């Protein structure tokens, strides 16, 4: 007699807390997922939340406590003053968390959540689309002990006023990306800025010197005619260029003793790439395997320590 064993993977119940335009993307990706079952959503704006819930055939929860009780995973999308309290409540209820990348800019709150998460033994994923970029993932095979790193990121100029400083958010992304490649303590941080049109940071240069002699030079601008995001890693074996915007990888390699032996490989992996889908799959796998999330609260607190030093130098 033949026996057939089928491996049924149980879908994880997930709820969304906080709604904005980005939340629509989350709803659509989660509904397509084979890993998660979307149980509903919550937002303090009842009218808007019910409108979204009705559009997608979802349950609206009047109270965050109710959705925390019903879900195994909570997806925090739009920021809200009570996010820290809701996240703390979820962790204490042994719920896993997914945070959008602009959450938890306060190192003290991030550290408290880290302590709670480690005590509760739950998984917390911080969204960092650059870490899941196909070009970055491919580049990790080639980047070994870089001596110099340069990042260049720019936003197209807009004269519309906003309470949010996009440059500082992008800077945190670049810091996180660089720290993921350099396993060393930091010796020195130098910061320069120029803000010709407002009192917010519009142009910034950050130089980070590591204990292992690696140097990282970060350049960010919100005054460009076009948006772009690029990184270059220099090492003894060559140079690796990454176009984060278009998910392109360019490798210039060649030994010093063979000056003419240089090769260039070019890969474009942007077709069909959706970082949110990859990140949700990664979190699900970490829950199943009881492994560390690729970007967790400890990574966030380390990056925020660097950000705090930069803010101190800028007196902001």
XYZ file of C-alpha atoms in Angstrom:
316
model
C 0.000 0.000 0.000
C 1.352 3.410 -0.953
C 1.184 6.298 1.481
C 1.207 9.901 0.364
C 2.191 12.647 2.737
C 0.980 16.141 1.967
C 2.665 19.075 3.626
C -0.092 21.564 4.379
C 1.250 24.894 5.525
C -1.156 26.682 7.829
C -1.818 30.273 6.831
C -1.062 32.850 9.502
C -3.802 35.255 10.534
C -2.641 38.823 9.947
C -4.289 42.156 10.737
C -3.432 45.645 9.518
C -3.189 48.564 11.941
C -3.057 52.057 10.449
C -4.343 52.933 6.986
C -3.090 55.212 4.216
C -2.422 54.850 0.490
C 0.441 52.464 1.239
C -1.992 50.244 3.129
C -3.802 49.488 -0.139
C -0.599 47.926 -1.443
C -0.313 45.859 1.733
C -3.910 44.654 1.464
C -3.467 43.580 -2.150
C -0.167 41.778 -1.548
C -1.450 39.999 1.561
C -4.614 38.850 -0.239
C -2.373 37.335 -2.939
C -0.171 35.600 -0.375
C -0.215 31.883 0.351
C 1.300 32.551 3.786
C -1.217 34.932 5.342
C -4.956 35.200 5.880
C -6.042 38.835 6.279
C -8.515 38.908 9.187
C -9.260 42.628 9.021
C -8.001 46.104 9.738
C -8.066 48.913 12.278
C -7.555 52.656 12.057
C -8.534 55.516 14.335
C -10.238 57.183 11.340
C -13.424 55.117 11.417
C -14.996 56.522 8.244
C -11.910 55.949 6.101
C -11.246 52.516 7.607
C -14.809 51.302 6.992
C -14.611 52.553 3.408
C -11.443 50.527 2.774
C -12.849 47.495 4.592
C -16.026 47.536 2.489
C -14.070 47.953 -0.742
C -11.954 44.860 -0.089
C -14.548 42.786 1.754
C -12.671 42.925 5.047
C -13.725 43.175 8.652
C -13.245 46.510 10.388
C -12.289 46.359 14.060
C -13.474 49.190 16.307
C -10.743 48.549 18.865
C -7.057 47.641 18.423
C -7.342 45.138 21.278
C -9.854 43.112 19.262
C -7.685 42.824 16.150
C -4.640 41.964 18.278
C -6.627 39.127 19.858
C -7.758 37.764 16.479
C -4.462 38.011 14.578
C -1.185 36.128 14.920
C 0.730 38.829 13.033
C 0.154 42.589 13.090
C 1.126 44.756 10.130
C 1.691 48.398 11.164
C 1.396 50.534 8.030
C 0.372 54.155 8.705
C 1.909 56.027 11.649
C -0.243 56.982 14.632
C 0.614 58.470 18.067
C -0.541 55.259 19.790
C 1.608 52.912 17.659
C 4.114 52.230 20.427
C 1.357 51.302 22.880
C -0.375 49.083 20.302
C 2.909 47.400 19.341
C 3.803 46.808 22.992
C 0.367 45.322 23.595
C 0.742 43.034 20.566
C 4.167 41.779 21.630
C 2.971 41.110 25.178
C 0.190 39.052 23.576
C 2.871 37.006 21.754
C 2.052 38.465 18.334
C 4.618 38.812 15.560
C 5.017 42.258 13.966
C 5.699 43.798 10.573
C 6.616 47.497 10.600
C 6.777 49.848 7.629
C 10.183 51.495 7.346
C 9.185 54.960 8.615
C 8.071 53.606 11.994
C 10.137 53.669 15.173
C 12.421 56.641 14.600
C 12.858 56.916 18.380
C 15.734 54.778 19.657
C 14.346 54.598 23.197
C 11.034 53.166 21.995
C 12.800 50.800 19.601
C 15.006 49.542 22.443
C 11.993 48.961 24.694
C 10.237 46.994 21.955
C 13.427 44.995 21.382
C 13.492 43.979 25.053
C 9.809 43.044 24.952
C 10.189 41.054 21.723
C 13.161 39.089 23.028
C 11.317 38.290 26.248
C 8.187 37.194 24.351
C 10.268 35.379 21.707
C 8.308 36.866 18.810
C 9.501 37.912 15.362
C 9.612 41.584 14.406
C 10.381 42.548 10.821
C 11.335 46.120 9.901
C 10.552 46.835 6.260
C 13.702 47.722 4.330
C 13.052 47.370 0.604
C 16.741 47.914 -0.257
C 17.767 44.788 1.656
C 15.413 42.731 -0.524
C 16.350 44.423 -3.785
C 17.442 41.651 -6.222
C 20.556 43.632 -7.179
C 21.573 43.942 -3.516
C 20.945 40.263 -2.830
C 23.029 39.318 -5.872
C 25.810 41.751 -4.903
C 26.311 40.067 -1.523
C 28.086 37.223 -3.316
C 30.724 39.632 -4.592
C 31.108 42.202 -1.809
C 33.819 41.068 0.600
C 35.579 43.416 2.997
C 35.067 46.708 1.090
C 37.528 49.494 1.836
C 35.312 52.336 0.596
C 31.550 52.639 0.123
C 29.683 55.467 -1.544
C 25.922 55.970 -1.661
C 24.157 58.631 -3.712
C 20.449 59.159 -3.303
C 18.321 62.031 -4.608
C 14.695 63.070 -4.697
C 13.142 65.253 -7.364
C 12.665 68.754 -5.966
C 9.199 69.699 -4.751
C 8.181 73.084 -3.350
C 5.229 71.585 -1.480
C 5.565 71.933 2.265
C 5.480 68.854 4.488
C 5.978 68.059 8.150
C 8.036 65.009 7.188
C 11.700 65.322 6.263
C 12.222 62.679 3.551
C 16.009 63.043 3.548
C 16.425 61.811 7.118
C 14.247 58.785 6.385
C 16.332 57.937 3.316
C 19.508 58.465 5.315
C 18.374 55.814 7.801
C 17.880 53.414 4.872
C 21.414 54.032 3.616
C 22.888 53.597 7.090
C 21.066 50.290 7.507
C 22.246 49.086 4.089
C 25.886 49.955 4.772
C 25.864 48.389 8.242
C 24.570 45.164 6.698
C 27.776 44.960 4.633
C 30.334 46.167 7.199
C 30.785 44.009 10.288
C 32.784 46.470 12.353
C 32.439 49.091 15.038
C 32.330 52.783 14.151
C 35.294 55.005 14.908
C 34.118 58.409 13.704
C 31.144 60.150 12.093
C 31.339 63.503 10.300
C 28.306 65.342 8.968
C 27.833 68.319 6.662
C 24.595 69.819 5.425
C 23.253 72.650 3.284
C 19.649 73.815 3.293
C 19.216 76.649 0.763
C 15.407 76.709 0.543
C 14.076 75.730 3.961
C 14.995 74.991 7.562
C 14.847 71.242 6.856
C 17.778 69.125 5.747
C 17.915 69.301 1.935
C 21.514 68.320 1.218
C 23.562 66.138 3.518
C 26.899 64.372 3.430
C 27.831 61.834 6.094
C 31.244 60.218 6.374
C 31.507 57.107 8.546
C 34.892 55.657 9.483
C 34.843 52.083 10.767
C 37.292 50.366 13.105
C 38.366 48.018 10.300
C 39.472 51.066 8.206
C 36.493 50.943 5.856
C 35.080 54.378 5.014
C 31.504 55.074 3.901
C 30.492 58.321 2.215
C 26.742 59.015 2.091
C 25.280 61.781 -0.085
C 21.594 62.685 -0.113
C 19.678 65.511 -1.775
C 16.071 66.602 -2.138
C 16.974 69.227 -4.758
C 17.546 67.052 -7.805
C 15.809 67.261 -11.176
C 15.387 63.468 -11.125
C 15.200 60.790 -8.445
C 17.908 58.151 -8.208
C 19.484 55.801 -5.689
C 22.906 54.250 -6.205
C 25.667 52.594 -4.202
C 29.252 51.637 -5.015
C 31.508 49.250 -3.097
C 35.272 49.418 -3.671
C 37.522 46.523 -2.685
C 40.789 44.888 -3.725
C 39.070 42.581 -6.191
C 37.139 45.303 -8.001
C 34.165 47.629 -7.819
C 30.504 46.727 -7.440
C 27.938 49.293 -8.594
C 24.296 48.934 -7.567
C 21.437 50.939 -9.048
C 18.803 50.516 -6.350
C 16.157 52.389 -8.310
C 16.282 50.076 -11.343
C 17.619 46.947 -9.566
C 20.738 46.862 -11.722
C 24.106 45.413 -10.789
C 27.424 46.193 -12.466
C 30.663 44.457 -11.473
C 34.137 45.577 -12.486
C 36.648 42.981 -11.400
C 40.316 42.256 -12.012
C 43.457 41.425 -10.061
C 46.054 44.147 -9.556
C 48.772 42.074 -11.158
C 46.591 41.616 -14.247
C 45.659 45.186 -15.069
C 44.091 44.306 -18.391
C 42.034 41.455 -16.990
C 38.882 43.392 -16.189
C 35.409 42.088 -16.765
C 32.077 43.818 -16.600
C 28.892 41.937 -15.851
C 25.512 43.566 -15.952
C 22.285 42.210 -14.573
C 18.801 43.671 -14.519
C 16.540 41.943 -12.027
C 13.803 44.568 -11.782
C 11.195 42.654 -13.788
C 8.341 41.599 -11.526
C 10.142 42.618 -8.333
C 7.954 43.574 -5.390
C 9.830 44.062 -2.146
C 6.722 43.806 0.040
C 5.907 40.333 -1.279
C 9.484 39.215 -0.604
C 9.465 40.724 2.877
C 6.183 39.079 3.845
C 7.473 35.720 2.606
C 10.654 36.248 4.612
C 8.754 37.006 7.828
C 6.558 33.949 7.339
C 9.614 31.731 6.845
C 11.251 33.154 9.989
C 8.131 32.347 12.008
C 8.024 28.804 10.606
C 11.746 28.172 11.097
C 12.088 30.154 14.343
C 14.964 32.071 12.755
C 16.034 35.713 12.955
C 14.326 38.218 10.685
C 16.580 39.706 8.010
C 15.941 43.193 9.382
C 14.930 43.201 13.028
C 14.750 45.566 15.972
C 18.423 45.067 16.818
C 19.382 46.203 13.302
C 17.087 49.188 13.713
C 18.509 50.260 17.075
C 22.063 50.025 15.711
C 21.151 52.255 12.758
C 19.287 54.675 15.033
C 22.388 55.050 17.213
C 24.209 56.365 14.140
C 21.248 58.608 13.303
C 21.248 60.047 16.817
C 24.912 61.021 16.482
C 24.157 62.687 13.139
C 21.210 64.581 14.622
C 23.388 65.707 17.520
C 25.957 67.076 15.086
C 23.208 68.870 13.162
C 21.500 70.002 16.388
C 18.098 68.735 15.214
